[in-house]
Coordinates of C-alpha atoms in Angstrom, one line a residue:
X1 CA 8.4 5.8 20.1
X2 CA 11.1 4.4 22.4
X3 CA 11.6 0.7 21.9
X4 CA 12.1 -1.6 24.8
X5 CA 14.7 -4.4 24.8
X6 CA 13.2 -7.6 23.5
X7 CA 14.0 -10.4 26.1
X8 CA 15.2 -13.9 25.2
X9 CA 14.6 -17.1 27.1
X10 CA 17.3 -19.7 27.7
X11 CA 16.5 -23.3 28.9
X12 CA 19.1 -24.2 31.5
X13 CA 17.4 -27.4 32.7
X14 CA 14.3 -29.2 31.6
X15 CA 13.6 -32.7 33.0
X16 CA 10.2 -34.3 33.4
X17 CA 9.9 -32.7 36.8
X18 CA 12.4 -29.8 37.1
X19 CA 13.1 -26.8 34.9
X20 CA 15.3 -23.7 35.1
X21 CA 14.6 -20.9 32.6
X22 CA 16.5 -17.6 32.3
X23 CA 14.7 -14.6 30.7
X24 CA 16.8 -11.5 29.9
X25 CA 17.3 -8.6 29.3
X26 CA 14.2 -7.1 31.0
X27 CA 13.6 -3.4 31.8
X28 CA 14.5 -2.5 35.4
X29 CA 11.7 -3.7 37.7
X30 CA 10.1 -6.0 35.1
X31 CA 12.0 -9.0 36.5
X32 CA 9.9 -8.9 39.7
X33 CA 6.7 -8.0 37.9
X34 CA 7.1 -10.9 35.5
X35 CA 8.5 -13.4 38.0
X36 CA 5.7 -12.8 40.5
X37 CA 3.0 -13.0 37.8
X38 CA 4.3 -16.2 36.3
X39 CA 4.7 -17.8 39.7
X40 CA 1.2 -17.0 40.8
X41 CA -0.3 -18.4 37.5
X42 CA 1.9 -21.5 37.5
X43 CA 0.8 -22.4 41.1
X44 CA -2.9 -21.7 40.7
X45 CA -4.0 -22.0 37.1
X46 CA -2.4 -25.0 35.4
X47 CA -5.2 -27.7 35.1
X48 CA -4.5 -31.3 36.1
X49 CA -6.2 -34.5 37.2
X50 CA -6.7 -36.0 40.7
X51 CA -8.8 -38.5 42.7
X52 CA -11.9 -36.8 44.1
X53 CA -13.7 -39.7 45.8
X54 CA -13.2 -43.5 46.5
X55 CA -15.5 -46.4 47.2
X56 CA -14.1 -49.4 49.1
X57 CA -16.0 -52.6 49.0
X58 CA -17.3 -53.3 52.5
X59 CA -16.3 -49.9 53.9
X60 CA -18.9 -47.3 54.8
X61 CA -16.8 -44.5 56.4
X62 CA -13.2 -43.3 56.4
X63 CA -12.5 -44.5 60.0
X64 CA -13.2 -48.2 59.2
X65 CA -10.6 -50.9 59.4
X66 CA -10.4 -53.3 56.4
X67 CA -10.1 -57.1 57.2
X68 CA -6.8 -58.5 55.8
X69 CA -5.4 -55.1 54.9
X70 CA -2.4 -53.7 56.9
X71 CA -3.6 -50.1 56.4
X72 CA -6.8 -48.7 57.8
X73 CA -9.1 -46.6 55.6
X74 CA -7.5 -43.3 56.7
X75 CA -4.0 -44.5 55.8
X76 CA -5.3 -45.9 52.5
X77 CA -6.8 -42.5 51.6
X78 CA -3.5 -40.7 52.4
X79 CA -1.7 -43.0 50.0
X80 CA -4.3 -42.6 47.2
X81 CA -4.0 -38.8 47.5
X82 CA -0.4 -39.1 46.4
X83 CA -1.4 -40.6 43.0
X84 CA -0.1 -38.5 40.1
X85 CA -2.6 -38.8 37.2
X86 CA -3.1 -37.6 33.7
X87 CA -6.6 -37.5 32.2
X88 CA -7.6 -36.5 28.7
X89 CA -11.3 -36.7 29.6
X90 CA -13.3 -33.7 30.5
X91 CA -15.8 -36.0 32.3
X92 CA -15.2 -37.9 35.5
X93 CA -13.5 -41.3 34.9
X94 CA -13.4 -44.3 37.3
X95 CA -10.2 -46.4 37.8
X96 CA -10.1 -49.5 40.0
X97 CA -8.0 -51.7 42.2
X98 CA -9.0 -55.4 42.5
X99 CA -6.6 -57.6 44.5
X100 CA -6.8 -60.5 46.9
X101 CA -4.3 -62.8 48.7
X102 CA -0.9 -61.9 50.2
X103 CA 0.7 -59.1 48.2
X104 CA 1.8 -55.5 48.2
X105 CA -0.3 -53.1 46.0
X106 CA 1.3 -50.4 44.0
X107 CA -0.1 -47.7 41.6
X108 CA 0.9 -49.9 38.7
X109 CA -1.8 -52.4 39.8
X110 CA -4.5 -49.9 39.1
X111 CA -6.9 -50.8 36.3
X112 CA -7.5 -47.6 34.2
X113 CA -9.2 -46.8 30.9
X114 CA -7.2 -45.3 28.0
X115 CA -8.1 -41.8 29.0
X116 CA -6.2 -42.0 32.3
X117 CA -2.5 -42.5 32.8
X118 CA -0.8 -43.3 36.1
X119 CA 2.4 -41.3 36.3
X120 CA 4.0 -42.5 39.6
X121 CA 3.4 -46.3 39.1
X122 CA 5.8 -47.2 41.9
X123 CA 3.6 -45.5 44.5
X124 CA 2.9 -47.9 47.4
X125 CA -0.8 -48.1 48.3
X126 CA -1.4 -51.1 50.6
X127 CA -0.5 -54.6 51.8
X128 CA -2.8 -57.6 52.0
X129 CA -2.3 -60.8 54.0
X130 CA -3.3 -64.3 52.9
X131 CA -7.0 -63.6 53.7
X132 CA -7.0 -60.1 52.4
X133 CA -9.2 -58.8 49.7
X134 CA -9.3 -55.2 48.4
X135 CA -11.7 -53.7 45.8
X136 CA -11.6 -49.9 45.3
X137 CA -13.3 -47.6 42.8
X138 CA -11.5 -44.3 42.4
X139 CA -13.2 -41.3 40.8
X140 CA -10.8 -39.1 38.7
X141 CA -11.6 -35.6 37.6
X142 CA -9.9 -32.6 36.0
X143 CA -9.6 -29.3 37.8
X144 CA -7.4 -26.5 39.0
X145 CA -5.7 -25.8 42.3
X146 CA -6.8 -27.4 45.6
X147 CA -10.4 -28.6 46.3
X148 CA -11.4 -29.7 49.8
X149 CA -13.4 -33.0 50.2
X150 CA -16.5 -31.1 51.3
X151 CA -16.6 -29.1 48.0
X152 CA -16.9 -32.4 46.0
X153 CA -20.2 -33.3 47.6
X154 CA -23.1 -32.8 45.1
X155 CA -26.7 -33.5 46.0
X156 CA -27.7 -36.9 47.6
X157 CA -24.8 -38.9 48.9
X158 CA -24.1 -42.5 47.9
X159 CA -23.6 -44.8 50.8
X160 CA -19.9 -45.8 51.1
X161 CA -18.7 -43.0 48.8
X162 CA -15.8 -41.2 50.5
X163 CA -14.8 -37.8 49.2
X164 CA -11.2 -36.8 49.5
X165 CA -9.1 -33.6 49.2
X166 CA -7.8 -33.1 45.7
X167 CA -4.7 -31.3 44.6
X168 CA -5.2 -30.8 40.8
X169 CA -2.3 -28.5 40.1
X170 CA 0.7 -30.4 38.6
X171 CA 3.1 -27.7 39.7
X172 CA 4.7 -28.4 43.1
X173 CA 6.9 -25.4 43.6
X174 CA 8.0 -22.2 41.7
X175 CA 10.8 -19.8 42.7
X176 CA 12.6 -17.0 41.0
X177 CA 15.8 -14.9 41.3
X178 CA 16.5 -11.4 39.9
X179 CA 20.0 -10.4 39.0
X180 CA 21.4 -7.4 37.1
X181 CA 22.5 -8.0 33.5
X182 CA 24.3 -5.9 30.9
X183 CA 23.2 -4.6 27.5
X184 CA 25.9 -2.7 25.8
X185 CA 27.2 -0.1 28.3
X186 CA 24.1 -0.3 30.4
X187 CA 24.1 -2.6 33.5
X188 CA 20.7 -1.8 34.9
X189 CA 18.6 -4.5 33.2
X190 CA 17.0 -7.4 35.0
X191 CA 17.7 -11.1 34.5
X192 CA 14.9 -13.4 35.7
X193 CA 15.8 -17.0 36.6
X194 CA 12.7 -19.1 37.0
X195 CA 12.8 -22.5 38.7
X196 CA 9.8 -24.8 38.2
X197 CA 9.1 -28.2 39.9
X198 CA 6.2 -30.4 38.8
X199 CA 4.8 -33.8 39.8
X200 CA 5.6 -35.3 36.4
X201 CA 2.0 -34.9 35.0
X202 CA 3.3 -32.0 32.9
X203 CA 6.9 -31.0 32.1
X204 CA 8.1 -27.6 33.4
X205 CA 8.4 -26.1 29.9
X206 CA 4.8 -27.1 29.1
X207 CA 3.7 -25.5 32.3
X208 CA 5.5 -22.3 31.5
X209 CA 4.1 -22.2 28.0
X210 CA 0.5 -22.7 29.3
X211 CA 1.1 -20.0 31.9
X212 CA 2.3 -17.5 29.2
X213 CA -0.8 -18.3 27.1
X214 CA -3.1 -17.8 30.0
X215 CA -1.4 -14.5 30.8
X216 CA -1.5 -13.4 27.2
X217 CA -5.2 -14.1 26.9
X218 CA -5.9 -11.9 29.9
X219 CA -3.7 -9.1 28.5
X220 CA -5.5 -9.1 25.2
X221 CA -8.5 -7.7 27.0
X222 CA -6.4 -4.7 28.0
X223 CA -4.8 -4.5 24.5
X224 CA -8.2 -4.0 23.0
X225 CA -9.3 -1.3 25.5
X226 CA -8.6 1.6 23.0
X227 CA -10.7 -0.1 20.3
X228 CA -13.5 -0.8 22.8
X229 CA -13.5 2.9 23.9
X230 CA -13.5 4.1 20.3
X231 CA -16.3 1.7 19.4
X232 CA -18.4 2.7 22.5
X233 CA -17.8 6.4 21.6
X234 CA -19.0 5.7 18.1
X235 CA -22.1 3.9 19.3
X236 CA -22.9 6.7 21.7
X237 CA -22.5 9.2 18.9
X238 CA -24.8 7.2 16.7
X239 CA -27.4 6.9 19.4
X240 CA -27.2 10.5 20.5
X241 CA -30.5 12.3 19.9
X242 CA -30.3 14.7 17.0
X243 CA -32.3 17.4 18.9
X244 CA -30.0 20.2 17.8
X245 CA -30.2 19.3 14.1
X246 CA -32.2 21.7 12.0
X247 CA -34.9 19.2 10.8
X248 CA -38.2 20.7 9.7
X249 CA -41.3 19.7 11.7
X250 CA -42.7 18.4 8.4
X251 CA -40.5 15.4 8.9
X252 CA -42.7 14.4 11.9
X253 CA -45.7 13.7 9.6
X254 CA -48.1 15.3 12.0
X255 CA -51.8 15.7 11.4
X256 CA -52.9 18.9 9.6
X257 CA -54.4 20.3 12.8
X258 CA -51.2 19.7 14.9
X259 CA -48.9 21.0 12.2
X260 CA -50.9 24.2 11.7
X261 CA -50.9 24.9 15.4
X262 CA -47.1 24.7 15.5
X263 CA -46.6 26.7 12.4
X264 CA -48.8 29.6 13.8
X265 CA -46.6 29.5 16.9
X266 CA -43.5 29.9 14.6
X267 CA -42.2 26.4 15.6
X268 CA -40.4 25.6 12.4
X269 CA -37.8 23.0 13.4
X270 CA -37.9 19.9 15.6
X271 CA -35.1 21.5 17.7
X272 CA -37.5 24.4 18.5
X273 CA -40.3 21.9 19.4
X274 CA -38.1 20.1 21.9
X275 CA -37.5 23.4 23.8
X276 CA -41.2 23.5 24.7
X277 CA -42.8 21.9 27.8
X278 CA -46.2 20.1 27.7
X279 CA -47.8 23.0 29.4
X280 CA -46.4 25.5 26.9
X281 CA -47.7 23.5 24.0
X282 CA -51.2 23.1 25.6
X283 CA -51.3 26.9 25.9
X284 CA -51.1 27.2 22.1
X285 CA -54.5 28.0 20.6
X286 CA -56.5 25.0 19.3
X287 CA -53.7 22.5 20.4
X288 CA -55.4 20.1 22.8
X289 CA -54.4 16.9 24.5
X290 CA -55.0 14.7 21.4
X291 CA -52.5 16.8 19.4
X292 CA -50.0 16.9 22.4
X293 CA -50.1 13.1 22.6
X294 CA -49.5 12.8 18.8
X295 CA -46.5 15.2 19.0
X296 CA -45.0 13.2 22.0
X297 CA -45.4 9.9 20.1
X298 CA -43.7 11.3 17.0
X299 CA -40.8 12.6 19.0
X300 CA -40.4 9.3 20.9
X301 CA -40.0 7.6 17.5
X302 CA -36.9 9.7 17.0
X303 CA -35.8 9.1 20.6
X304 CA -36.6 12.7 21.5
X305 CA -38.7 14.3 24.2
X306 CA -40.2 17.6 25.1
X307 CA -38.5 19.8 27.7
X308 CA -39.0 18.7 31.3
X309 CA -40.3 21.2 33.8

């Protein structure tokens, strides 16, 4: 069997938000195949956390103005959408903002339980004047990809609950380049350079590792396809009716009357019996409907049938 070159990976850059990884040597064409596959999985399948709905004290819809707050509800929602969150909980978690009096509110002012971490603490959210008061409950959930506000709605709506669009994926952008690389005297191998940018909720190397695991899990299904085919073939062989085997009709344990009728007709083996139709059996002397039903039942116990007309 011809062996393929085993590629190696080099980490050129890996900050909390940006990473550059080189994978080489790859067989010709594999650079594009691998690069495109990794890019698609990175963008769509890495789980993350995001705000899914908010409830503002005294506000009943997203087009309201809030007394004492510079931003209206729509602007406030746009700012909250920019929150970068980490959540270790598989269940929805509520985080809160409670502020009053003249001040600027940043993400660092959010009150969150231990399961939730605010990554971009310097994110500006709103400004209050001397009479301002702001109390917000923010629902945080884990998910994948992009989910529109409408898709968050479940059953009966709570008055004042505003659903928002959620971008769960922590990967902001992925790009790749393919160059030729040399192995010995051959220069027709691919070199894949993968560039990953995240929002800081996960590091680029972690995102790449999770992507490879996801891809590997899917490929395992194909890796086992030969074993599955062999197993199914074995099962089918086991379940295959043994109508051609030379098994004496004595094995059916028929009544004496039915057995004698078949013997007189020179039906010695079960395989011979299965070549008869119901009408042919009924034409045998002294073999009536009761014997026919008995014979059919005994054959069914062995997953066999009489010949169809």
